Amino acid sequence: MKDYKAGIYLRLSKEDSEVNNSIDFQREITTKYAKEHNYTIVKEYVDNGYSGILSSRPELDKMIMDIVRNKINMVIVKDTSRLTRDKNLTSYYTDILFPDNDIRFISVTEYIDTGERYEIDDVVALRGIVNQCYVEDISKKIKAVKRNFKEQGKFIEGSVAYGYKKDINDPYKLVIDEEVENIIKFIYKSYLDGKMPKQIAQELNNDKIITPSNYLGHKNIGKEWTSSMINRILKSPIYAGNMVLNKYVSNLKLKKMKKTKVGDYEILKDTHPAIISQEDFDQVQKIKSGRIKNEKRTYYYLLKDLPVCMHCGRKMTYKSYHPMIIDKAGNIKGKPDEKAYFICEQHNRNKEVCNVYNKIKEKDLNAIVLQKLSQRLRYLQLHQYAKDVKALKDRQNTELSGIKKIKNEISRLESNFKVLYSKKVEGIITEKEFREKYNAYNEKVTKLKDKVDRYENSKQSYDVRNDVEKLIIEFESCKHFDNAILKKLVEKIEINKNNTINIMFKI
């Protein structure tokens, strides 16, 4: 008989409330099983307070390292949901990690024991799907409870906005913090009087008013008032007595939170005492939306950053009386300047660095560069090659469209399986009916996944194409070059005093 060195893995998340999932209960049931079967427990791994959907947990990571280092060759758990609630990770552990490292896996309450064999039956995969459904269901329920609390006007966030504090007698109720109430009012009044956030921040700093983070006890954070602090206060609906229902959108399954944009806030009005009247708050928002920052000018010209002086090696400066600009939307405004030119300004600044007066018109340089680049491409015979690559990409895009439909079909089948499994659990269908339908489902999903795998393998041959091929396709589809394409084809353009040029190509 093989000498087994067992590791027992125990996990309890914050959401688990059942007694039979407690760490002590898990320890009791797994150690009892090990003793009854004469397995030696060499190590215990406990992750307390970690969700089963997380792929990385402190003790789980240690256990995997011990598996790889051959310190244990058996893993015992109460059930597979203790190991993970992610169906993909369930498959990874039971189909790859454990067999590859000669690990015997035992789930006590589910009567799963891989024994000496490495083939895991369908039950483990089914458990993985069911466990993931559990996490998704819990996530929805928690969101619904939180939403219900907020719609009742109850404050359930951990931290309280500057200017408020929680009621001593009711932790779900906000009351005004009278110690800093006047500072909030001062900020709003100053802004309505025409002062800018930077000016308001400076006045507060001059008056030695401590910042919100320092007032709330956060050390070494925000020691001085800034315009961003003022703007946050000016934009927050909480000061008008309103609560934001969706300030953060959480995903319990992924343990992530995403902040909602101010314009997408769902507001519940009059949930707590207001420091600022609704009229003043609305007026502030109106003023803020009407103030448009000066557009930063981004100048556009074809050979930007490429021309250098052949004599000193410095970049040449672009000069134009009415240059074209790029607006925030990325649109180019203006017309080409016929008198624009490039010049090496080092000649005027320091003749020891550059003793040659070097200047060339932009339109002349553009014409020379485009001509030489076209000759270079013809020399490399890449035009026809570009068409071949484009044909490959078109075919790949067609296949990708089909693969998306296949993936959608797989998702639909998995959803149907969840319903099927629920019917089996509830006794609506028999075990035999469930097994027959599951076999049909499994066969169909396997075939669809094979198609996806074949596509992924063939896609790798397309992805091997280097940047030059992509650039040539881009060039073929453009009526004119642009600066972005040129920078990928050209390293630099050296210019001599007699307007002869030397182009350093990247291709």
mmCIF file of N, CA, C and O in Angstrom, residues 318-362:
data_model
loop_
_atom_site.group_PDB
_atom_site.id
_atom_site.type_symbol
_atom_site.label_atom_id
_atom_site.label_comp_id
_atom_site.label_asym_id
_atom_site.label_seq_id
_atom_site.Cartn_x
_atom_site.Cartn_y
_atom_site.Cartn_z
ATOM 1 N N TYR A 318 10.288 72.767 -36.064
ATOM 2 C CA TYR A 318 9.259 73.053 -37.065
ATOM 3 C C TYR A 318 8.746 74.475 -36.865
ATOM 4 O O TYR A 318 8.420 74.884 -35.754
ATOM 5 N N LYS A 319 8.660 75.224 -37.958
ATOM 6 C CA LYS A 319 8.190 76.601 -37.904
ATOM 7 C C LYS A 319 7.030 76.782 -38.877
ATOM 8 O O LYS A 319 7.096 76.367 -40.036
ATOM 9 N N SER A 320 5.929 77.390 -38.375
ATOM 10 C CA SER A 320 4.764 77.656 -39.233
ATOM 11 C C SER A 320 4.019 78.865 -38.695
ATOM 12 O O SER A 320 3.913 79.053 -37.489
ATOM 13 N N TYR A 321 3.477 79.683 -39.630
ATOM 14 C CA TYR A 321 2.730 80.874 -39.230
ATOM 15 C C TYR A 321 1.281 80.525 -38.842
ATOM 16 O O TYR A 321 0.673 81.218 -38.046
ATOM 17 N N HIS A 322 0.744 79.491 -39.445
ATOM 18 C CA HIS A 322 -0.593 79.026 -39.047
ATOM 19 C C HIS A 322 -0.631 77.493 -39.113
ATOM 20 O O HIS A 322 -1.159 76.894 -40.051
ATOM 21 N N PRO A 323 -0.054 76.837 -38.100
ATOM 22 C CA PRO A 323 0.032 75.371 -38.093
ATOM 23 C C PRO A 323 -1.334 74.709 -37.927
ATOM 24 O O PRO A 323 -2.257 75.285 -37.334
ATOM 25 N N MET A 324 -1.461 73.500 -38.428
ATOM 26 C CA MET A 324 -2.664 72.700 -38.210
ATOM 27 C C MET A 324 -2.639 72.166 -36.769
ATOM 28 O O MET A 324 -1.575 71.900 -36.216
ATOM 29 N N ILE A 325 -3.823 72.012 -36.176
ATOM 30 C CA ILE A 325 -3.911 71.510 -34.800
ATOM 31 C C ILE A 325 -4.841 70.308 -34.749
ATOM 32 O O ILE A 325 -5.684 70.097 -35.621
ATOM 33 N N ILE A 326 -4.667 69.495 -33.687
ATOM 34 C CA ILE A 326 -5.544 68.342 -33.443
ATOM 35 C C ILE A 326 -6.413 68.672 -32.238
ATOM 36 O O ILE A 326 -5.904 68.972 -31.155
ATOM 37 N N ASP A 327 -7.759 68.632 -32.419
ATOM 38 C CA ASP A 327 -8.649 68.941 -31.302
ATOM 39 C C ASP A 327 -8.821 67.704 -30.409
ATOM 40 O O ASP A 327 -8.232 66.646 -30.654
ATOM 41 N N LYS A 328 -9.631 67.845 -29.360
ATOM 42 C CA LYS A 328 -9.797 66.768 -28.400
ATOM 43 C C LYS A 328 -10.414 65.521 -29.025
ATOM 44 O O LYS A 328 -10.201 64.411 -28.557
ATOM 45 N N ALA A 329 -11.204 65.703 -30.073
ATOM 46 C CA ALA A 329 -11.843 64.572 -30.742
ATOM 47 C C ALA A 329 -10.914 63.872 -31.713
ATOM 48 O O ALA A 329 -11.274 62.863 -32.316
ATOM 49 N N GLY A 330 -9.691 64.421 -31.873
ATOM 50 C CA GLY A 330 -8.723 63.816 -32.777
ATOM 51 C C GLY A 330 -8.819 64.306 -34.206
ATOM 52 O O GLY A 330 -8.153 63.769 -35.098
ATOM 53 N N ASN A 331 -9.641 65.330 -34.438
ATOM 54 C CA ASN A 331 -9.795 65.875 -35.786
ATOM 55 C C ASN A 331 -8.708 66.908 -36.083
ATOM 56 O O ASN A 331 -8.354 67.707 -35.209
ATOM 57 N N ILE A 332 -8.189 66.879 -37.303
ATOM 58 C CA ILE A 332 -7.161 67.837 -37.714
ATOM 59 C C ILE A 332 -7.841 69.092 -38.271
ATOM 60 O O ILE A 332 -8.668 69.010 -39.169
ATOM 61 N N LYS A 333 -7.484 70.234 -37.709
ATOM 62 C CA LYS A 333 -8.072 71.504 -38.144
ATOM 63 C C LYS A 333 -7.009 72.366 -38.811
ATOM 64 O O LYS A 333 -5.859 72.400 -38.385
ATOM 65 N N GLY A 334 -7.421 73.069 -39.853
ATOM 66 C CA GLY A 334 -6.509 73.962 -40.552
ATOM 67 C C GLY A 334 -6.055 73.402 -41.893
ATOM 68 O O GLY A 334 -6.381 72.272 -42.266
ATOM 69 N N LYS A 335 -5.274 74.210 -42.617
ATOM 70 C CA LYS A 335 -4.749 73.808 -43.925
ATOM 71 C C LYS A 335 -3.219 73.816 -43.890
ATOM 72 O O LYS A 335 -2.613 74.536 -43.093
ATOM 73 N N PRO A 336 -2.591 73.001 -44.745
ATOM 74 C CA PRO A 336 -1.124 72.985 -44.790
ATOM 75 C C PRO A 336 -0.564 74.376 -45.080
ATOM 76 O O PRO A 336 -1.099 75.127 -45.904
ATOM 77 N N ASP A 337 0.500 74.734 -44.393
ATOM 78 C CA ASP A 337 1.151 76.029 -44.574
ATOM 79 C C ASP A 337 2.259 75.886 -45.625
ATOM 80 O O ASP A 337 3.241 75.182 -45.405
ATOM 81 N N GLU A 338 2.088 76.534 -46.759
ATOM 82 C CA GLU A 338 3.055 76.427 -47.849
ATOM 83 C C GLU A 338 4.428 76.984 -47.458
ATOM 84 O O GLU A 338 5.452 76.604 -48.038
ATOM 85 N N LYS A 339 4.452 77.871 -46.464
ATOM 86 C CA LYS A 339 5.721 78.507 -46.074
ATOM 87 C C LYS A 339 6.379 77.826 -44.871
ATOM 88 O O LYS A 339 7.441 78.272 -44.430
ATOM 89 N N ALA A 340 5.748 76.767 -44.332
ATOM 90 C CA ALA A 340 6.308 76.090 -43.151
ATOM 91 C C ALA A 340 7.654 75.456 -43.489
ATOM 92 O O ALA A 340 7.894 75.047 -44.630
ATOM 93 N N TYR A 341 8.551 75.373 -42.504
ATOM 94 C CA TYR A 341 9.883 74.821 -42.747
ATOM 95 C C TYR A 341 10.459 74.197 -41.476
ATOM 96 O O TYR A 341 9.954 74.399 -40.366
ATOM 97 N N PHE A 342 11.528 73.417 -41.671
ATOM 98 C CA PHE A 342 12.319 72.863 -40.564
ATOM 99 C C PHE A 342 13.671 73.566 -40.549
ATOM 100 O O PHE A 342 14.260 73.823 -41.600
ATOM 101 N N ILE A 343 14.145 73.851 -39.331
ATOM 102 C CA ILE A 343 15.419 74.545 -39.206
ATOM 103 C C ILE A 343 16.186 74.033 -37.991
ATOM 104 O O ILE A 343 15.587 73.666 -36.973
ATOM 105 N N CYS A 344 17.500 73.986 -38.123
ATOM 106 C CA CYS A 344 18.342 73.627 -36.981
ATOM 107 C C CYS A 344 18.670 74.908 -36.220
ATOM 108 O O CYS A 344 19.431 75.766 -36.709
ATOM 109 N N GLU A 345 18.080 75.067 -35.049
ATOM 110 C CA GLU A 345 18.252 76.295 -34.279
ATOM 111 C C GLU A 345 19.558 76.333 -33.501
ATOM 112 O O GLU A 345 19.896 77.356 -32.901
ATOM 113 N N GLN A 346 20.271 75.211 -33.488
ATOM 114 C CA GLN A 346 21.558 75.197 -32.789
ATOM 115 C C GLN A 346 22.558 76.158 -33.439
ATOM 116 O O GLN A 346 23.473 76.653 -32.775
ATOM 117 N N HIS A 347 22.379 76.404 -34.741
ATOM 118 C CA HIS A 347 23.291 77.318 -35.447
ATOM 119 C C HIS A 347 23.241 78.716 -34.823
ATOM 120 O O HIS A 347 24.272 79.391 -34.677
ATOM 121 N N ASN A 348 22.058 79.171 -34.454
ATOM 122 C CA ASN A 348 21.906 80.495 -33.841
ATOM 123 C C ASN A 348 22.227 80.482 -32.345
ATOM 124 O O ASN A 348 22.693 81.474 -31.794
ATOM 125 N N ARG A 349 21.998 79.356 -31.701
ATOM 126 C CA ARG A 349 22.212 79.275 -30.260
ATOM 127 C C ARG A 349 23.687 79.086 -29.907
ATOM 128 O O ARG A 349 24.213 79.703 -28.988
ATOM 129 N N ASN A 350 24.317 78.180 -30.634
ATOM 130 C CA ASN A 350 25.713 77.865 -30.310
ATOM 131 C C ASN A 350 26.416 77.343 -31.564
ATOM 132 O O ASN A 350 26.265 76.183 -31.945
ATOM 133 N N LYS A 351 27.189 78.206 -32.200
ATOM 134 C CA LYS A 351 27.862 77.837 -33.454
ATOM 135 C C LYS A 351 28.948 76.793 -33.242
ATOM 136 O O LYS A 351 29.398 76.156 -34.193
ATOM 137 N N GLU A 352 29.381 76.606 -31.977
ATOM 138 C CA GLU A 352 30.351 75.551 -31.708
ATOM 139 C C GLU A 352 29.697 74.171 -31.809
ATOM 140 O O GLU A 352 30.359 73.184 -32.120
ATOM 141 N N VAL A 353 28.400 74.120 -31.541
ATOM 142 C CA VAL A 353 27.657 72.868 -31.661
ATOM 143 C C VAL A 353 27.300 72.612 -33.112
ATOM 144 O O VAL A 353 27.433 71.499 -33.627
ATOM 145 N N CYS A 354 26.820 73.662 -33.822
ATOM 146 C CA CYS A 354 26.440 73.514 -35.233
ATOM 147 C C CYS A 354 26.821 74.800 -35.968
ATOM 148 O O CYS A 354 26.244 75.862 -35.715
ATOM 149 N N ASN A 355 27.804 74.715 -36.858
ATOM 150 C CA ASN A 355 28.286 75.912 -37.560
ATOM 151 C C ASN A 355 27.713 76.026 -38.969
ATOM 152 O O ASN A 355 28.246 76.727 -39.818
ATOM 153 N N VAL A 356 26.593 75.296 -39.221
ATOM 154 C CA VAL A 356 25.983 75.304 -40.565
ATOM 155 C C VAL A 356 24.539 75.769 -40.460
ATOM 156 O O VAL A 356 23.788 75.310 -39.593
ATOM 157 N N TYR A 357 24.185 76.695 -41.343
ATOM 158 C CA TYR A 357 22.796 77.161 -41.407
ATOM 159 C C TYR A 357 21.996 76.129 -42.217
ATOM 160 O O TYR A 357 22.167 76.014 -43.433
ATOM 161 N N ASN A 358 21.131 75.358 -41.521
ATOM 162 C CA ASN A 358 20.451 74.224 -42.151
ATOM 163 C C ASN A 358 18.939 74.431 -42.092
ATOM 164 O O ASN A 358 18.337 74.442 -41.026
ATOM 165 N N LYS A 359 18.326 74.586 -43.257
ATOM 166 C CA LYS A 359 16.895 74.873 -43.329
ATOM 167 C C LYS A 359 16.306 74.221 -44.577
ATOM 168 O O LYS A 359 16.942 74.186 -45.628
ATOM 169 N N ILE A 360 15.060 73.684 -44.461
ATOM 170 C CA ILE A 360 14.394 73.061 -45.606
ATOM 171 C C ILE A 360 12.891 73.257 -45.468
ATOM 172 O O ILE A 360 12.333 73.190 -44.366
ATOM 173 N N LYS A 361 12.213 73.527 -46.602
ATOM 174 C CA LYS A 361 10.766 73.705 -46.591
ATOM 175 C C LYS A 361 10.063 72.384 -46.297
ATOM 176 O O LYS A 361 10.478 71.324 -46.767
ATOM 177 N N GLU A 362 8.967 72.472 -45.544
ATOM 178 C CA GLU A 362 8.231 71.264 -45.172
ATOM 179 C C GLU A 362 7.688 70.534 -46.393
ATOM 180 O O GLU A 362 7.822 69.310 -46.505
#
